[in-house]
Short mmCIF file of C-alpha atoms and ligand atoms in Angstrom, two decimals:
data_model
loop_
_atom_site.label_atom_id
_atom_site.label_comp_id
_atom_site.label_asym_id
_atom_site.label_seq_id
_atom_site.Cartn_x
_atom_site.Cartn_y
_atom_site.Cartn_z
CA UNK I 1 -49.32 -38.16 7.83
CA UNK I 2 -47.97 -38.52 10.79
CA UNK I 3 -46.77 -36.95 14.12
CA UNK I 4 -43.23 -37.44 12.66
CA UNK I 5 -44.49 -35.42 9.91
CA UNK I 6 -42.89 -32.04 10.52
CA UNK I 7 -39.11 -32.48 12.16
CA UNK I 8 -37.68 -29.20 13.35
CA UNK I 9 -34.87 -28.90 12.30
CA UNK I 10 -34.14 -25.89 13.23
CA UNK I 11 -33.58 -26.82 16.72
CA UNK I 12 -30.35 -25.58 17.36
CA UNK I 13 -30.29 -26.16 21.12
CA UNK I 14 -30.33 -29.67 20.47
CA UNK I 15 -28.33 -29.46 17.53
CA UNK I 16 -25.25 -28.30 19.59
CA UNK I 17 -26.20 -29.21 22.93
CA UNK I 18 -22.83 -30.95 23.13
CA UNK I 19 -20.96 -27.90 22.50
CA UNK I 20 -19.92 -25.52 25.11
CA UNK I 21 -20.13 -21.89 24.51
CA UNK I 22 -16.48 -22.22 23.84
CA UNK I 23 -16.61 -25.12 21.73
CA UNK I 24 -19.81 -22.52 19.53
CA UNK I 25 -17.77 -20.24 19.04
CA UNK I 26 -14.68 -21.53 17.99
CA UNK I 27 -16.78 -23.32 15.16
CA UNK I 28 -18.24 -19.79 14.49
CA UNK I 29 -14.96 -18.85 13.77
CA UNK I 30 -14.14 -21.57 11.39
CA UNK I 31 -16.82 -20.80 9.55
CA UNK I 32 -16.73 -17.63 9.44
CA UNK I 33 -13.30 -17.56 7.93
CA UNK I 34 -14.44 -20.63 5.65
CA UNK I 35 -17.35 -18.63 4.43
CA UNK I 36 -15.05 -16.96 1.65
CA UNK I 37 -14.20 -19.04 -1.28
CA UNK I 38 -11.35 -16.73 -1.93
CA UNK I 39 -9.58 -17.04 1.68
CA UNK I 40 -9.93 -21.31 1.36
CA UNK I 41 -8.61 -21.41 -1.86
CA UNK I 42 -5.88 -19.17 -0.76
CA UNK I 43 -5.55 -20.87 2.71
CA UNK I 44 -5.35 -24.20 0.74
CA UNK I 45 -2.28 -23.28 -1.16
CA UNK I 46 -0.29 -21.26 1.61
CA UNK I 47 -0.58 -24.49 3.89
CA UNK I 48 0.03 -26.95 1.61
CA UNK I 49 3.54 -24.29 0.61
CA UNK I 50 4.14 -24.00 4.28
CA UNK I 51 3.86 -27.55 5.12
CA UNK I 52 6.27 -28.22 2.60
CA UNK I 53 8.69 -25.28 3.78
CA UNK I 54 8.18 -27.50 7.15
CA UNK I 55 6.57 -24.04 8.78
CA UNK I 56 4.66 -24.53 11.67
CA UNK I 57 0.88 -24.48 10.68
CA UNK I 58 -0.19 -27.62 12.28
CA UNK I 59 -0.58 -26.13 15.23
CA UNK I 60 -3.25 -24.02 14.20
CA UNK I 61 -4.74 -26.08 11.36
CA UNK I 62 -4.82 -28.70 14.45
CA UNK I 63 -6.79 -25.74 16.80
CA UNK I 64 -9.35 -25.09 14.18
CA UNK I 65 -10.40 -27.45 10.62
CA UNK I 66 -8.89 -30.39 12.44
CA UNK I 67 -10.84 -29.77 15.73
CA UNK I 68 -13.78 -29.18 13.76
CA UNK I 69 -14.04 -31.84 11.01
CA UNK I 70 -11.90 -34.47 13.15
CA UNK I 71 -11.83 -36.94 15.70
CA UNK I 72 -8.56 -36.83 16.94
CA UNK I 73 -4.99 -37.95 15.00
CA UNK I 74 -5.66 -41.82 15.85
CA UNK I 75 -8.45 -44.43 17.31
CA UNK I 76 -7.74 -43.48 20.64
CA UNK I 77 -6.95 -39.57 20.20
CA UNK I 78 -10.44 -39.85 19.19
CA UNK I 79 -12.14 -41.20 22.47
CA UNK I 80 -13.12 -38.03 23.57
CA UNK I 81 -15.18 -36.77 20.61
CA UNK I 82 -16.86 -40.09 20.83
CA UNK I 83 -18.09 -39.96 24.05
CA UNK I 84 -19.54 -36.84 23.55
CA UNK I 85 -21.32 -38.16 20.56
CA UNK I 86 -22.39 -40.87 22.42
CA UNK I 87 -23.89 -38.55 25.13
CA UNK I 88 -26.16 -37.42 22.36
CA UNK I 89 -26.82 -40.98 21.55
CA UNK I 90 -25.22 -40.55 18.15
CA UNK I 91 -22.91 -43.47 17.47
CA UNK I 92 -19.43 -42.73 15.61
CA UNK I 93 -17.98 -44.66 12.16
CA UNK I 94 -14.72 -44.56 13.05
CA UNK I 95 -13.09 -43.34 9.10
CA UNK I 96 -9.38 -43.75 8.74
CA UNK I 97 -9.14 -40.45 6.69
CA UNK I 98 -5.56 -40.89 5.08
CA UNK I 99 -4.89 -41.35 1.59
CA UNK I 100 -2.45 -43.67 2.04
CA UNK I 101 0.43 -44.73 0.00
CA UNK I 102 -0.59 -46.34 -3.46
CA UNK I 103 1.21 -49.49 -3.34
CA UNK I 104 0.77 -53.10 -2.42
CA UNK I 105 2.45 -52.05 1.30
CA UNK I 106 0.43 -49.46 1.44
CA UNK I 107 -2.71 -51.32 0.95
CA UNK I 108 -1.89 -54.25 3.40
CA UNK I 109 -1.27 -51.59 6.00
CA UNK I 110 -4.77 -50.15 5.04
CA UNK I 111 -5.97 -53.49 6.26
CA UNK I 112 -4.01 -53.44 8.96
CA UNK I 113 -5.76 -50.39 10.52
CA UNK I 114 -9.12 -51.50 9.30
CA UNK I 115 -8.70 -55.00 11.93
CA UNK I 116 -7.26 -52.32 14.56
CA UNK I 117 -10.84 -50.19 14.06
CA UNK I 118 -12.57 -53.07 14.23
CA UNK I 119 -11.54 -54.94 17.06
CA UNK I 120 -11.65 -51.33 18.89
CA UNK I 121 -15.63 -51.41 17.82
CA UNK I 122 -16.23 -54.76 19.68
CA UNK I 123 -15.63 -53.20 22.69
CA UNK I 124 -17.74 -50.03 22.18
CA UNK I 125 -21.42 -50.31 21.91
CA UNK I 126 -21.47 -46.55 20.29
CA UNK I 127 -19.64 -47.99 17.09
CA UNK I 128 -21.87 -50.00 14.67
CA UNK I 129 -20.01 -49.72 11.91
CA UNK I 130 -16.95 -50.16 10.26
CA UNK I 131 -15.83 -48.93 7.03
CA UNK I 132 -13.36 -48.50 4.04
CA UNK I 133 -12.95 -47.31 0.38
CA UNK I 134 -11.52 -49.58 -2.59
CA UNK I 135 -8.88 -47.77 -3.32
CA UNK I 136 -7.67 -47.90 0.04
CA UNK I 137 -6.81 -51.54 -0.35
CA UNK I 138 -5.89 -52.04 -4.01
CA UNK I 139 -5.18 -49.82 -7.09
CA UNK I 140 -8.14 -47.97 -8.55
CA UNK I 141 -6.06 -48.73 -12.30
CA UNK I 142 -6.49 -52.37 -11.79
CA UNK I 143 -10.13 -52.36 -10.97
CA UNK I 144 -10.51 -49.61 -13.86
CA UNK I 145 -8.69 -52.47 -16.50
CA UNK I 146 -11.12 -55.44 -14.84
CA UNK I 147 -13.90 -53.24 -15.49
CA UNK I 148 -12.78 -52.84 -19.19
CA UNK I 149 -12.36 -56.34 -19.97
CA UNK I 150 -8.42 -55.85 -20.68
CA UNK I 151 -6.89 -59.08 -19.89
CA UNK I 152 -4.63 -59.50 -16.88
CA UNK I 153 -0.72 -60.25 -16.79
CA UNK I 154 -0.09 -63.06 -14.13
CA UNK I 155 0.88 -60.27 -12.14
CA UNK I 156 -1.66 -58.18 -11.86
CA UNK I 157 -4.12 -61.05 -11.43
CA UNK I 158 -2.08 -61.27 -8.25
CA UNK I 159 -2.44 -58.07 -7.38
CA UNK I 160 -6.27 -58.30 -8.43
CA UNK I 161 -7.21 -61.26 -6.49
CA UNK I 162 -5.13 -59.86 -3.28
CA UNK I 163 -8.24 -56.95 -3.33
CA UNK I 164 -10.59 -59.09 -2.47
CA UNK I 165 -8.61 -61.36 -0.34
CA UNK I 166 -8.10 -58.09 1.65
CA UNK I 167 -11.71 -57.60 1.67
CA UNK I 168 -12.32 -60.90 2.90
CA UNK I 169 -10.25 -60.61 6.04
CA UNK I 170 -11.78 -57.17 6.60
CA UNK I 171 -14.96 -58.77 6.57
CA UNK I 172 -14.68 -61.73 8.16
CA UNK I 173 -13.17 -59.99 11.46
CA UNK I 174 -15.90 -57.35 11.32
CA UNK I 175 -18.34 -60.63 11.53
CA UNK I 176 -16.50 -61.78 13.95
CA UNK I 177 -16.46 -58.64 16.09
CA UNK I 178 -20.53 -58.77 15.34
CA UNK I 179 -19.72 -55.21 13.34
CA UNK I 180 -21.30 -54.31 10.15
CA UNK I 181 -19.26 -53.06 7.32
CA UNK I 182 -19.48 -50.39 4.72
CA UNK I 183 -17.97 -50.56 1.59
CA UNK I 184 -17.66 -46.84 -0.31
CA UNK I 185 -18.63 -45.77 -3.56
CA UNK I 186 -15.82 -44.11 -5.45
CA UNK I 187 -15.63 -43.28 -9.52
CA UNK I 188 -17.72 -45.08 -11.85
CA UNK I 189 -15.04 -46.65 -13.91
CA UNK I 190 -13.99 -49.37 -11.59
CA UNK I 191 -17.62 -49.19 -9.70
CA UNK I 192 -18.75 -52.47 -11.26
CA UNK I 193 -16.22 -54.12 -10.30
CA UNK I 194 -16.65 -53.35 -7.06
CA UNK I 195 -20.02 -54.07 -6.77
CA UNK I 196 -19.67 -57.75 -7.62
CA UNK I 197 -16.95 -57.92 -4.91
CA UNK I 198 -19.47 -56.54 -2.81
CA UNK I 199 -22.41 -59.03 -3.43
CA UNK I 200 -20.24 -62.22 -3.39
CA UNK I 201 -19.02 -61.07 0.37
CA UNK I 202 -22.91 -60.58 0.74
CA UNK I 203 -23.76 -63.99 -0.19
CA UNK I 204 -21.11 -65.06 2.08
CA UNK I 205 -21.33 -63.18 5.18
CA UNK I 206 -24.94 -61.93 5.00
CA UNK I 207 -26.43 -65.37 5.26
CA UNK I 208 -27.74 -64.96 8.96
CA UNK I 209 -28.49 -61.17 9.23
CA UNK I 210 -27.01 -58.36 6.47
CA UNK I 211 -23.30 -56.92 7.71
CA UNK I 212 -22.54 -56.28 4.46
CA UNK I 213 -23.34 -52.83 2.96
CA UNK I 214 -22.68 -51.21 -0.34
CA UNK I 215 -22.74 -47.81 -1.43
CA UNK I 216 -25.15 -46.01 -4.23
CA UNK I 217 -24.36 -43.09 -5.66
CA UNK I 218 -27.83 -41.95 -6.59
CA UNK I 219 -26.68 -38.85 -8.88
CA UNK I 220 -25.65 -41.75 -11.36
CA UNK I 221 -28.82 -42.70 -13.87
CA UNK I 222 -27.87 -46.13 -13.53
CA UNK I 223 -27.75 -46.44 -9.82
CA UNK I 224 -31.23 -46.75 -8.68
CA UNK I 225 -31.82 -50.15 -11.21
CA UNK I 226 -27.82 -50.92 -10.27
CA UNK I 227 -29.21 -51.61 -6.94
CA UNK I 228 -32.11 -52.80 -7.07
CA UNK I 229 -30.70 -55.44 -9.55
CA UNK I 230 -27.76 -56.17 -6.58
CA UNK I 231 -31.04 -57.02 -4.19
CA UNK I 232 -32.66 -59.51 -6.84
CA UNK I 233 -29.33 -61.25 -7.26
CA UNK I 234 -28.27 -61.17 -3.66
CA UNK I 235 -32.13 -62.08 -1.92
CA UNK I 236 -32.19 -65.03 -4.45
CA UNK I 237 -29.06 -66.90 -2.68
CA UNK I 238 -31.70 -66.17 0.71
CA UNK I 239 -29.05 -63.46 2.02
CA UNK I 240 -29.73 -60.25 3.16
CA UNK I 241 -29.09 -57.27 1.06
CA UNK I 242 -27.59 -54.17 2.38
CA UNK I 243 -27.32 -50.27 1.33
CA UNK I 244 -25.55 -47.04 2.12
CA UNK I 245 -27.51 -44.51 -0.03
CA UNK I 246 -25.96 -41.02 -0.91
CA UNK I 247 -26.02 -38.55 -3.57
CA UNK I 248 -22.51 -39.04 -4.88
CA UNK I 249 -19.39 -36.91 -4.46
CA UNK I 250 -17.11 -36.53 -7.61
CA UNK I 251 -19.97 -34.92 -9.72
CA UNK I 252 -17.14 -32.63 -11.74
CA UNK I 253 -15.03 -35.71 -12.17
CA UNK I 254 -17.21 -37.74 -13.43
CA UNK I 255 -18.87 -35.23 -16.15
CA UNK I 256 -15.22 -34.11 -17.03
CA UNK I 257 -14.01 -37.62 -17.85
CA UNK I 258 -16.79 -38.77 -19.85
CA UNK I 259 -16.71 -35.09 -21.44
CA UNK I 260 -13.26 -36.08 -22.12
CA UNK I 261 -13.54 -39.23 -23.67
CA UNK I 262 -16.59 -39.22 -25.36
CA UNK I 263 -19.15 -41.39 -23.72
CA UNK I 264 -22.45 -40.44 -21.92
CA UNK I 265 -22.55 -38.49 -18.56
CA UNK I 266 -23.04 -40.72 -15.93
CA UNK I 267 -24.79 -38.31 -13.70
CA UNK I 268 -28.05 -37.44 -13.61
CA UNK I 269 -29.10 -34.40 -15.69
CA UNK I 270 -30.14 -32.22 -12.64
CA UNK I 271 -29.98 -32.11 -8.95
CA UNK I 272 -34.03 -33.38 -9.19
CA UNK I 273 -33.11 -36.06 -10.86
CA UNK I 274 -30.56 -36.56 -8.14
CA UNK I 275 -32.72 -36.07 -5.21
CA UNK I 276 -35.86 -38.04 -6.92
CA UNK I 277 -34.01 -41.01 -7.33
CA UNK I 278 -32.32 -40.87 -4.01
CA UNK I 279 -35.98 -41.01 -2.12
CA UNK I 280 -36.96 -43.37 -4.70
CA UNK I 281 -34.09 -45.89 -3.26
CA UNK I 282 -35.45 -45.10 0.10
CA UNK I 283 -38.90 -46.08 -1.05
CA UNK I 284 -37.68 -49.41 -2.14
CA UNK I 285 -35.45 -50.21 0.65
CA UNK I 286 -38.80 -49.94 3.12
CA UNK I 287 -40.92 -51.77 1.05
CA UNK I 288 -38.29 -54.25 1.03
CA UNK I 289 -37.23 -54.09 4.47
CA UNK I 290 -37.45 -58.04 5.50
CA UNK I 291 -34.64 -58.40 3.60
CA UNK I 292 -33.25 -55.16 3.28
CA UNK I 293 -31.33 -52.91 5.96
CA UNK I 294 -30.06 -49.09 4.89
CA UNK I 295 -27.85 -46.30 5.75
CA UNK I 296 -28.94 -42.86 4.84
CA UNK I 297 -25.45 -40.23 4.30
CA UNK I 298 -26.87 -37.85 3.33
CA UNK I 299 -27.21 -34.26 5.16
CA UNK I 300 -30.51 -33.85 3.17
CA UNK I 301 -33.10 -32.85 5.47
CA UNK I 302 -35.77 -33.51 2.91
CA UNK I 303 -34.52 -37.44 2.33
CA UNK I 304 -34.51 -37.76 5.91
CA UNK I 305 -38.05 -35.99 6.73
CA UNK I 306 -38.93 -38.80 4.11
CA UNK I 307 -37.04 -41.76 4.80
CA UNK I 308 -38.48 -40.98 8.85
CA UNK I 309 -41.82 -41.00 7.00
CA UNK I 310 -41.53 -44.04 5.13
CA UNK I 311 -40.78 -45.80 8.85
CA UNK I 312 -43.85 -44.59 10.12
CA UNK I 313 -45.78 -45.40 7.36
CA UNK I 314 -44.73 -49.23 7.39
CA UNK I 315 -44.63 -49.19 11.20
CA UNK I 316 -40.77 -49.63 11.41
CA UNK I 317 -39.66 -48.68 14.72
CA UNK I 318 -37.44 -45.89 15.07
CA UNK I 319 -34.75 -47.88 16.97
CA UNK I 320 -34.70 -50.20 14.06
CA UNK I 321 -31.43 -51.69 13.39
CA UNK I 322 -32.47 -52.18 10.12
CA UNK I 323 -32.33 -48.30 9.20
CA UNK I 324 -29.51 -46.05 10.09
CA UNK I 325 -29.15 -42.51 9.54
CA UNK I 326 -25.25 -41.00 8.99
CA UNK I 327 -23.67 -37.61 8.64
CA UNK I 328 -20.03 -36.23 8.58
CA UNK I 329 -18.66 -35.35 11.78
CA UNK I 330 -19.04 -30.90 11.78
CA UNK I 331 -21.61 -31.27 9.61
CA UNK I 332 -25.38 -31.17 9.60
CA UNK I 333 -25.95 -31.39 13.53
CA UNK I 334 -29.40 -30.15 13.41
CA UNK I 335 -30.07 -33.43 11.58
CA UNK I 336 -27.97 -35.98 13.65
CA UNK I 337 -29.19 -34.97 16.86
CA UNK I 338 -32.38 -33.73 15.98
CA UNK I 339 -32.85 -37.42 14.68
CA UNK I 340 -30.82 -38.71 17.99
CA UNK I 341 -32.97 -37.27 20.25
CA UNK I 342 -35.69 -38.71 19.18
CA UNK I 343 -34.83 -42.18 19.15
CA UNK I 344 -33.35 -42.59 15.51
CA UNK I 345 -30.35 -44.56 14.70
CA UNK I 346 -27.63 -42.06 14.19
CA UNK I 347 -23.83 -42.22 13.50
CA UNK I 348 -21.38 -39.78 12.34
CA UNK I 349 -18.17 -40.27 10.47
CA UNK I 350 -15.60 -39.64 12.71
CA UNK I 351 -12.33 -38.86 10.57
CA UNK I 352 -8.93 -39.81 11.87
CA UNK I 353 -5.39 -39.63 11.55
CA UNK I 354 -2.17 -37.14 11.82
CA UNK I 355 -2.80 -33.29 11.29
CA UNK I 356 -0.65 -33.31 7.95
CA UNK I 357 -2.38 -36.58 6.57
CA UNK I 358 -5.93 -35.98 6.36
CA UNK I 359 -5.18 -32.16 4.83
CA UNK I 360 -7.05 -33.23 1.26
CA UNK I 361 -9.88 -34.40 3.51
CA UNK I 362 -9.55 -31.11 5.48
CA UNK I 363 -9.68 -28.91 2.16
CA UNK I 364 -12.60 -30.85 0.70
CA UNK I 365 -14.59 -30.03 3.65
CA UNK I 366 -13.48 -26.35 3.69
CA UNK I 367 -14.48 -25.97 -0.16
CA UNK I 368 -18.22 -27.39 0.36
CA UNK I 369 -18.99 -24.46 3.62
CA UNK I 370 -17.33 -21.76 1.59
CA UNK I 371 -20.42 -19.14 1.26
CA UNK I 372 -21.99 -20.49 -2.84
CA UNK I 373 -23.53 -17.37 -4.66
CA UNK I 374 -23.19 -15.02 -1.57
CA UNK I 375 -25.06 -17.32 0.60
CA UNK I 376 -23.39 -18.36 3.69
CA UNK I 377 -23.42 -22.30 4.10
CA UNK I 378 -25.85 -23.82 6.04
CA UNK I 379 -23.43 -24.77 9.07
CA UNK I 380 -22.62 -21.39 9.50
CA UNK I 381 -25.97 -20.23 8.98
CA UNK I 382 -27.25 -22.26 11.89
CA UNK I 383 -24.05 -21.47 14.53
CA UNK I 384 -24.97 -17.99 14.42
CA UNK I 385 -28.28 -19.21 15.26
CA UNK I 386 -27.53 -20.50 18.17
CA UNK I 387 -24.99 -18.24 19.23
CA UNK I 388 -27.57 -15.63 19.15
CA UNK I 389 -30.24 -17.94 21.01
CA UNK I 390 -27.67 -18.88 23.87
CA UNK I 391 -27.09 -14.92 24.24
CA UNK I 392 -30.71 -13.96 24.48
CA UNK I 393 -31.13 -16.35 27.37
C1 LIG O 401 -22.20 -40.56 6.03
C2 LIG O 401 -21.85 -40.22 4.63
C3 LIG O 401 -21.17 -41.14 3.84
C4 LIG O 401 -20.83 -40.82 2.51
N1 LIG O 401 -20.21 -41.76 1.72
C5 LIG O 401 -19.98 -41.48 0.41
C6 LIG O 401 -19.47 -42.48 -0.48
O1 LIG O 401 -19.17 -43.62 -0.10
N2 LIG O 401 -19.29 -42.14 -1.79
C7 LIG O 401 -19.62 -40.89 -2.29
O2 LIG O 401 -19.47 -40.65 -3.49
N3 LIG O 401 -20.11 -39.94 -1.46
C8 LIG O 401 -20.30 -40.21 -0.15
N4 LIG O 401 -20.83 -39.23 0.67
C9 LIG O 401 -21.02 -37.83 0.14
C10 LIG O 401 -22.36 -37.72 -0.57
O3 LIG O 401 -22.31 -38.48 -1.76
C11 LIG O 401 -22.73 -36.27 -0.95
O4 LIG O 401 -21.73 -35.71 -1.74
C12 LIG O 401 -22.98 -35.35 0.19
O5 LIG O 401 -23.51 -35.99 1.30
C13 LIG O 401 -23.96 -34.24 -0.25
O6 LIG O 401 -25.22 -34.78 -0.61
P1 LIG O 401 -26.48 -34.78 0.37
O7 LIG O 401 -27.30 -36.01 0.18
O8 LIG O 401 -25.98 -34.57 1.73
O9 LIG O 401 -27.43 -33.58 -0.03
P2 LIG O 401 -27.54 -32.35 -0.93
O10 LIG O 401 -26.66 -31.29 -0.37
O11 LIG O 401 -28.98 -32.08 -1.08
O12 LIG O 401 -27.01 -32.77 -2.37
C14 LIG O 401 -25.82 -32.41 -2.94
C15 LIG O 401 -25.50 -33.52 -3.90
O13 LIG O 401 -26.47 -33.56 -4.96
C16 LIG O 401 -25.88 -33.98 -6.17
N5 LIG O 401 -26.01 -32.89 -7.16
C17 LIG O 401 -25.74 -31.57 -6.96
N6 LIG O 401 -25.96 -30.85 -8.09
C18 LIG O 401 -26.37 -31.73 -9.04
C19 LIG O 401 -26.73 -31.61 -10.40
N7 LIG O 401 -26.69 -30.44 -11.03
N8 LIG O 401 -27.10 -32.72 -11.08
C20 LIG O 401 -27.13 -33.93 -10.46
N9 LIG O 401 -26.81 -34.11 -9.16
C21 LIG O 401 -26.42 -33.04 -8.44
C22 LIG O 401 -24.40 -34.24 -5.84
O14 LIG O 401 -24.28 -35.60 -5.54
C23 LIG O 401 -24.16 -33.38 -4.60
O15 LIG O 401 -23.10 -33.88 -3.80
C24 LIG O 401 -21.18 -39.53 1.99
C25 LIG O 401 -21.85 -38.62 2.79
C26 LIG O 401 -22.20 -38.94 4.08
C27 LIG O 401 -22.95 -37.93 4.89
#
């Protein structure tokens, strides 16, 4: 055990600190009007009606989800929320949150952005990482048909090889710029695929120190031996090997699709499961650290009491770049600056891009702080908190 042992958080002053009483309350007011499933499912389908009957609900959408869950509409819109972050000491992942066009144009200007984030990083300290989903640069059918063994027409071999082309330059300026880069996990059917994308940039660019990451989804059975095969195969070339851990995200996809077409679930059978395997991962990472550097998303406070734990433990200092911890920007504050504070590598995902482009992303995070069983969502839970604290002062 040790002093580490017992975080608070439940520290709310620190947790929102950076807000003003202004700022507290407007969130309180997000959530509070996020906090019933009925009025987000509702709110989901009148804006997406009157965005399409071109009424004017940016505006508010703008004032409110937007402010909360976003940076700003682009790189630099976003320079202010930022250096607030960074007055916390928690860095910022800059996250181009658009689901761009699926189409070969659409991809290339995916990479287009990516270069524009990461040349921005070189010349801020507060950005460590750069970071992008497979989809965004090359169609999630193609990878699906690799993945199946179907054989290619000339054409789409094209199209195939121009993913990791794409990848490459991403890469290879992120290097460059001395940034490290985070590939995402997405479904399971093309996952392979992209994993051995993944490790052959590794053995490439992770020769020297690892600035190559890739994602596990830890609520798939397969993931924790996935990676830990990825770290044999990747340390044997002498590279580095390098890890986002989370829990996974498309839980009801996944189990629907495989329900679907008849094969096995690839998610765990329960949320232990889940969570034991995802401190598991942690556990190797640590004991593997001299050749192993991690990023914990997760807005578990229990993986983070532990992974903080596991630091100690091996001695690992709490600056280490080696171990980074991540949450969603409007999410889990009481962990990110909790953690900033003292001294652990933090970084939020700071979600860009115009009002009417990130909506899905908006809705997403909307549906996961709606109140689950009666209970109100932690978030909102913890603003009251505070709001209550600041007023009793
Ligand atoms: C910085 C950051 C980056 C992320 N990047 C990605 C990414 O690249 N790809 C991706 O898929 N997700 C990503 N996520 C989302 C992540 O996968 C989780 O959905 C989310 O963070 C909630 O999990 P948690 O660890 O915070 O904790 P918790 O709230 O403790 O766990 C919730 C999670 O547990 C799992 N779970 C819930 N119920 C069950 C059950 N019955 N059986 C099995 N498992 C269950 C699900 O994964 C669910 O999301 C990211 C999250 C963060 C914070």
């Amino acid at each position: 055990m040790t002093e580490n042992s017992k975080i608070n958080f439940e520290d709310t002053a620190t947790a929102f600190a950076h807000k003003s009483d202004a700022q507290l309350r407007k969130s309180h007011l997000v959530f509070s009007v996020m906090d019933y499933p009925f009025i987000v499912k509702a709110g989901t389908a009148v804006t997406n009606a009157a965005l399409a009957m071109k009424l004017p609900v940016k505006g508010l959408i703008k004032k409110t989800l937007f402010d909360h869950f976003c940076g700003g509409e682009s790189i630099e819109g976003s320079e202010e929320r930022m250096r607030r972050l960074a007055g916390a000491k928690v860095k910022t992942i800059l996250d181009y949150s658009v689901e761009g066009e699926a189409s070969e144009q659409g991809y290339d200007d995916a990479v287009e952005e990516a270069l524009r984030v990461s040349d921005y990083s070189k010349q801020h300290v507060s950005i460590p990482f750069c970071v992008i989903k497979p989809t965004g640069i090359g169609s999630g059918k193609l990878l699906e048909k690799k993945q199946k063994g179907e054989p290619f027409t000339p054409e789409e071999q094209k199209r195939f090889d121009k993913i990791y082309e794409r990848l490459d330059k991403i890469v290879a300026q992120a290097v460059k710029n001395d940034i490290k880069f985070m590939i995402d996990a997405e479904e399971t059917w093309y996952q392979d695929v992209v994993d051995e994308m993944v490790y052959r940039l590794m053995k490439t660019y992770n020769k020297e120190k690892p600035y190559v990451y890739n994602t596990y989804q830890l609520y798939r059975h397969e993931s924790y031996a996935n990676m830990v095969k990825g770290y044999e195969e990747v340390t044997a070339t002498g590279c580095y090997f390098a890890a986002k851990l989370v829990r996974g995200a498309y839980m009801e996809k996944e189990r629907e699709r495989a329900e679907e077409k008849g094969y096995r679930d690839p998610i765990q059978p329960t949320k232990q499961a889940t969570d034991e395997d995802y401190n598991k991962a942690l556990a190797f990472v640590i004991d593997h650290i001299d050749k192993f550097a991690v990023c914990a998303g997760t807005h578990n406070e229990d993986s983070c009491q532990y992974l903080v734990d596991l630091m100690a433990e091996k001695g690992i200092d709490k600056s280490d770049d080696r171990v980074y911890f991540a949450q969603l920007l409007g999410m889990s504050d009481n962990i990110s600056f909790k953690l900033a504070s003292m001294g652990y590598n933090v970084a939020k995902y700071v979600p860009y891009g115009p009002v009417e482009k990130v909506l899905p992303y908006l809705f997403r995070r909307a549906e996961e702080n709606t109140s689950i069983a009666g209970q109100s969502s932690r978030e909102y839970r913890l603003i009251q908190k505070e709001l209550k604290r600041r007023k009793g002062k």
